[in-house]
Short mmCIF file of C-alpha atoms in Angstrom, two decimals:
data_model
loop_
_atom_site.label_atom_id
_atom_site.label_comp_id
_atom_site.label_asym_id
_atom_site.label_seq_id
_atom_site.Cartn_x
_atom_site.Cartn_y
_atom_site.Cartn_z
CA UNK A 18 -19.46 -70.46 67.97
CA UNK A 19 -17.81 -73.01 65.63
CA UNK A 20 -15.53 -72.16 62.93
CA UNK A 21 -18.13 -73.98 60.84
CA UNK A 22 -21.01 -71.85 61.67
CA UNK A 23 -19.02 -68.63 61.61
CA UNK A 24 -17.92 -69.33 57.96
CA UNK A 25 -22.30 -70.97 57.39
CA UNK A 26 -22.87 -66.86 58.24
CA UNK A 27 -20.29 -64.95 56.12
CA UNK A 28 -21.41 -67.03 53.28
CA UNK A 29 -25.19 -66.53 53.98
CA UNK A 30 -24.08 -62.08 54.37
CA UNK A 31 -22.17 -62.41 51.47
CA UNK A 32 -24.76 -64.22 49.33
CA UNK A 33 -27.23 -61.82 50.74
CA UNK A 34 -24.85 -58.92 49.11
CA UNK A 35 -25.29 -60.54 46.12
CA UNK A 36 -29.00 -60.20 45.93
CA UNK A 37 -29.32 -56.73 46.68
CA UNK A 38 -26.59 -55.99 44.72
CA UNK A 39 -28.19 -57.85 41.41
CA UNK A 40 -31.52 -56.55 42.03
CA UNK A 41 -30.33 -52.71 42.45
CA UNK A 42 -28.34 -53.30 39.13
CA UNK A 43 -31.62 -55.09 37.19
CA UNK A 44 -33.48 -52.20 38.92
CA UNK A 45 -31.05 -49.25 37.39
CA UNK A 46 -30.80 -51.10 34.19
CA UNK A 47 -34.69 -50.95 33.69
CA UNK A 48 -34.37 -47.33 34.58
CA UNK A 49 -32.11 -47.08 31.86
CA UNK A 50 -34.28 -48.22 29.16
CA UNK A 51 -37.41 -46.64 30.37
CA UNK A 52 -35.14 -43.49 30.24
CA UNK A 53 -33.97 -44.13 26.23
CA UNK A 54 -37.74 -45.09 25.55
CA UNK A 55 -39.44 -42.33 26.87
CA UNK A 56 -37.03 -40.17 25.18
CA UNK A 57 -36.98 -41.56 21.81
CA UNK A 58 -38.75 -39.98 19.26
CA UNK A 59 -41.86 -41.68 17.58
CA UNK A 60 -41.64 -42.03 13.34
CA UNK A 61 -44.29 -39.46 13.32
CA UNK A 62 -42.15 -36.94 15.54
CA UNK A 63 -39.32 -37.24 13.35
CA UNK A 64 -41.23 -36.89 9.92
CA UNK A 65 -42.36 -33.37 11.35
CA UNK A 66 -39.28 -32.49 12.48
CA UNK A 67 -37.04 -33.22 9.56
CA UNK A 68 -36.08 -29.76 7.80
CA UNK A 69 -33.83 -29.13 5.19
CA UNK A 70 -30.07 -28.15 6.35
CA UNK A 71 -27.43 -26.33 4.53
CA UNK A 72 -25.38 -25.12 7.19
CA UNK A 73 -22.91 -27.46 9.00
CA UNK A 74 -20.31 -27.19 12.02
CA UNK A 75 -16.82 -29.15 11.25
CA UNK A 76 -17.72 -31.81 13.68
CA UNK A 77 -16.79 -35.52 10.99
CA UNK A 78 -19.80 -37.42 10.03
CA UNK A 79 -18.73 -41.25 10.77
CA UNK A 80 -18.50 -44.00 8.24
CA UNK A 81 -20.98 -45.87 11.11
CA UNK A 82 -23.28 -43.11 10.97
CA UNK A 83 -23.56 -42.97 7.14
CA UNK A 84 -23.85 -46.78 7.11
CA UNK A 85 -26.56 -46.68 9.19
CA UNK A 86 -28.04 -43.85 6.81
CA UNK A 87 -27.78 -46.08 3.76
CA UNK A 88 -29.24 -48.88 5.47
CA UNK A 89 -32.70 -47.17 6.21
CA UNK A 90 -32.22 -45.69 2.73
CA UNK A 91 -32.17 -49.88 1.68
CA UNK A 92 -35.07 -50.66 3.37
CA UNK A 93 -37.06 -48.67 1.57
CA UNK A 94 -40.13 -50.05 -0.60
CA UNK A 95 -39.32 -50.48 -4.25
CA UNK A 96 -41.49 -51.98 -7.53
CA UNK A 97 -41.02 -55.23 -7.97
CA UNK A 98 -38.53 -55.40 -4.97
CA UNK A 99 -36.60 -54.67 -7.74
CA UNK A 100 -34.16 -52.42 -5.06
CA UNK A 101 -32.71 -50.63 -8.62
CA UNK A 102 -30.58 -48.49 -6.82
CA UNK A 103 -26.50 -47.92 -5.49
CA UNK A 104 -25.21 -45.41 -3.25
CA UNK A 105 -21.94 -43.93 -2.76
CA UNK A 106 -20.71 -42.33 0.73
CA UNK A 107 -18.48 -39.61 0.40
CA UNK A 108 -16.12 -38.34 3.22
CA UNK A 109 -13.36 -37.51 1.16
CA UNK A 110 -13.50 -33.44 1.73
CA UNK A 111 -11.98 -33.01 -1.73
CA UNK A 112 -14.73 -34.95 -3.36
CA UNK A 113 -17.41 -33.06 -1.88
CA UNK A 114 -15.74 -29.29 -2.77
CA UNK A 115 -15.37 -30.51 -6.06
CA UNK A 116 -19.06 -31.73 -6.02
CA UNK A 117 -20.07 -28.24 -4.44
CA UNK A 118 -18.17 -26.87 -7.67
CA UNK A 119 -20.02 -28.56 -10.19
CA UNK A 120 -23.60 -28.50 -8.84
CA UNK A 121 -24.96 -24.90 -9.28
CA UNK A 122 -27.24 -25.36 -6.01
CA UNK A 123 -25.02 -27.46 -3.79
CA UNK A 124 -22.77 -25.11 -2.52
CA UNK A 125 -23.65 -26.57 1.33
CA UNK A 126 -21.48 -29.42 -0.45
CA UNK A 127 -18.07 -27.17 0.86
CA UNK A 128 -19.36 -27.13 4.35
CA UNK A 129 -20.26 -30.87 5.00
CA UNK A 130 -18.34 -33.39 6.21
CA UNK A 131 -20.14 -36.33 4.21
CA UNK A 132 -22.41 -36.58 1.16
CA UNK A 133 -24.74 -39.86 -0.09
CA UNK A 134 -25.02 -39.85 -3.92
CA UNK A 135 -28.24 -41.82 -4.41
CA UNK A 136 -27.83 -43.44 -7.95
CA UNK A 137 -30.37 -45.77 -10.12
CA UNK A 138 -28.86 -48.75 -11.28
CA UNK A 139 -30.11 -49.33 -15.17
CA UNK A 140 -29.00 -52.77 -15.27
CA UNK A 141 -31.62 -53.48 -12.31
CA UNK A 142 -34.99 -51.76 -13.46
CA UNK A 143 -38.21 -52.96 -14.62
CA UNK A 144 -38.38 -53.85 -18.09
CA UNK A 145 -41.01 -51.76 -20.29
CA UNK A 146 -43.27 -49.27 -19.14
CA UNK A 147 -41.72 -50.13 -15.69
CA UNK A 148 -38.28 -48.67 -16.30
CA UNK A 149 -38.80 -45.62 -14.94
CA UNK A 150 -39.92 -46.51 -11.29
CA UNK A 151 -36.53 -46.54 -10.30
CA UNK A 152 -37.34 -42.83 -10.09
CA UNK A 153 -39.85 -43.60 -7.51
CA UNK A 154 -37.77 -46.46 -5.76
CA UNK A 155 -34.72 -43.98 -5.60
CA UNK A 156 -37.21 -41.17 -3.89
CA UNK A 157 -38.58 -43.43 -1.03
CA UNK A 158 -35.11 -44.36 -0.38
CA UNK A 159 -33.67 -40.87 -0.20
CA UNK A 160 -36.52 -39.90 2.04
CA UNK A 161 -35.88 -42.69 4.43
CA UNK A 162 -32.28 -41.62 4.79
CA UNK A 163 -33.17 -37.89 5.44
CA UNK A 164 -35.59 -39.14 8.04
CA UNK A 165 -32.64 -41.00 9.65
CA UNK A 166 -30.44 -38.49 9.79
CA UNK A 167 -32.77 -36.45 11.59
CA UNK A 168 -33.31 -39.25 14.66
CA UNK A 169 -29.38 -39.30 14.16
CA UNK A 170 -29.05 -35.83 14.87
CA UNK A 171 -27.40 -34.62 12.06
CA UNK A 172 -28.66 -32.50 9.29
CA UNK A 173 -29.31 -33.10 5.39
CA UNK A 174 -30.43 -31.61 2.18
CA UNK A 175 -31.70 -33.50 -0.57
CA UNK A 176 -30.05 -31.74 -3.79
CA UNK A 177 -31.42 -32.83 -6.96
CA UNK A 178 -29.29 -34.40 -9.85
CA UNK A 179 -31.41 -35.80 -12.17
CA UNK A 180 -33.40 -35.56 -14.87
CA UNK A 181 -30.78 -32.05 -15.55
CA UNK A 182 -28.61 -33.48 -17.96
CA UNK A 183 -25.78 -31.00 -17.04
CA UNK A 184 -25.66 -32.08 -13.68
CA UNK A 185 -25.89 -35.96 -14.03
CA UNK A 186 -22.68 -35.44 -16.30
CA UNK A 187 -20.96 -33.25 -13.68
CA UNK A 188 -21.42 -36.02 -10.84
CA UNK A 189 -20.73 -39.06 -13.24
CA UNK A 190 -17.39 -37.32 -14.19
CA UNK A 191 -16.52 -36.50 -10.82
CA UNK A 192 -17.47 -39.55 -9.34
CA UNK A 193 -15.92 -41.68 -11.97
CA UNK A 194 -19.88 -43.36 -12.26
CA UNK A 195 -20.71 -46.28 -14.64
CA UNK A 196 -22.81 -45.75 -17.59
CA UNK A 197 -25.19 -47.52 -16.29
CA UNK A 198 -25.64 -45.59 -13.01
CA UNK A 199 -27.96 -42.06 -13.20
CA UNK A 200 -27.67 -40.08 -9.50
CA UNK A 201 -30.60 -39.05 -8.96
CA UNK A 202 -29.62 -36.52 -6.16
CA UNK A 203 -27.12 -35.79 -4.14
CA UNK A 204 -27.42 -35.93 -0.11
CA UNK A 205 -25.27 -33.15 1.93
CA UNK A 206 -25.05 -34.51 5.39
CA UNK A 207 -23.59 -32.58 8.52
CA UNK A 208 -23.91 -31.70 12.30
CA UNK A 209 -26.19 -28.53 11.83
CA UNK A 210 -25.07 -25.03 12.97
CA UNK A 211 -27.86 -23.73 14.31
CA UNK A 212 -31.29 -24.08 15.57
CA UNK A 213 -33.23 -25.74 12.21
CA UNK A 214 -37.16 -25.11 12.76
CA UNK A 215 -39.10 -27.41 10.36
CA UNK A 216 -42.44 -25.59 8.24
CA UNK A 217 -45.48 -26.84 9.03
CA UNK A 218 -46.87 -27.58 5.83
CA UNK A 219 -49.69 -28.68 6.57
CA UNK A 220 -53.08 -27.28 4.47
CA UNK A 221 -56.42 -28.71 4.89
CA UNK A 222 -57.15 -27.86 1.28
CA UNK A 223 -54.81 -29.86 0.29
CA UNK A 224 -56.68 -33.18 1.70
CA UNK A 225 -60.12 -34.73 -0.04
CA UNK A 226 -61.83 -37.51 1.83
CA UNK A 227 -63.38 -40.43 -0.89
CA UNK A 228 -63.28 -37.97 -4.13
CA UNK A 229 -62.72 -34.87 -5.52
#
């Protein structure tokens, strides 16, 4: 056999190699994704499975993981598209013990690693009767960023601020806050304990089909 031919079927093996070798990767890769889809959690299996959590191990909540919280807490729906809202991350653990001093019910605050101060911003609401649905914008986005920290895997509590006059002071001062900024709660976040078992809250009395 020529040297020609000999070297015609090393590169026909090799390329041959190749192939199998790019279709058993393609093959693992789709494996791979069918894997993280089938176990990722619909929106509906994380709305009944978010729980409020006040217990926390010492495992560090990352600045990427509370970006990512603030972003879904962005995207949520507001009047107007107004968006009359600012948040502030904490991971400073001396901020959040001196938070957990000043807030009679966040206490949890000494055991997280991380807080999100959800604040309305009074120099973007509605004018008029509309001011005040930077109440409402603020909620929908505080939701959305429990519900993310649940697909996350980490645990929150929404603690609420506002409309206690007390405790908006006590956060402003700590926080060194604008005048024009009201936190309207205050958002422990943390790796949770324990086991945290959501309540099904469910009550058919509670739903009426077309009217009272």
């Amino acid at each position: 056999m020529s040297k020609l031919k000999v070297l015609n079927v090393v590169l026909a093996v090799v390329l041959l190699i190749l192939i199998i070798l790019t279709l058993f990767c393609m093959k693992q890769d789709g494996k791979t994704e069918a894997s993280a889809s089938g176990s990722r959690k619909s929106a509906i299996e994380i709305i009944h499975k978010r729980t409020s959590v006040r217990d926390y191990t010492e495992k560090k909540v990352t600045r990427d993981q509370l970006e990512t919280l603030v972003r879904a807490g962005m995207a949520a729906p507001t009047a107007m598209n107004k968006q009359p809202w600012l948040f502030v991350a904490i991971d400073d653990k001396e901020l959040l013990n001196s938070l957990g001093a000043v807030l009679p019910y966040g206490k949890m605050l000494l055991k997280s690693t991380a807080a999100i101060i959800v604040c309305g911003d009074m120099n973007k609401v509605l004018d008029g009767h509309g001011k005040e649905m930077w109440i409402q914008d603020c909620s929908a986005a505080s939701e959305n960023i429990l519900l993310a920290a649940t697909d996350l895997g980490l645990g929150a509590v929404w603690t609420g601020v506002y409309p206690s006059e007390d405790r908006v002071s006590a956060v402003k001062k700590v926080l060194n806050l604008s005048e024009n900024l009201i936190p309207l709660n205050v958002i422990p976040v943390g790796y949770p304990a324990g086991d945290t078992n959501p309540k099904d809250k469910w009550k058919t009395e509670n739903l009426h089909w077309n009217k009272w």
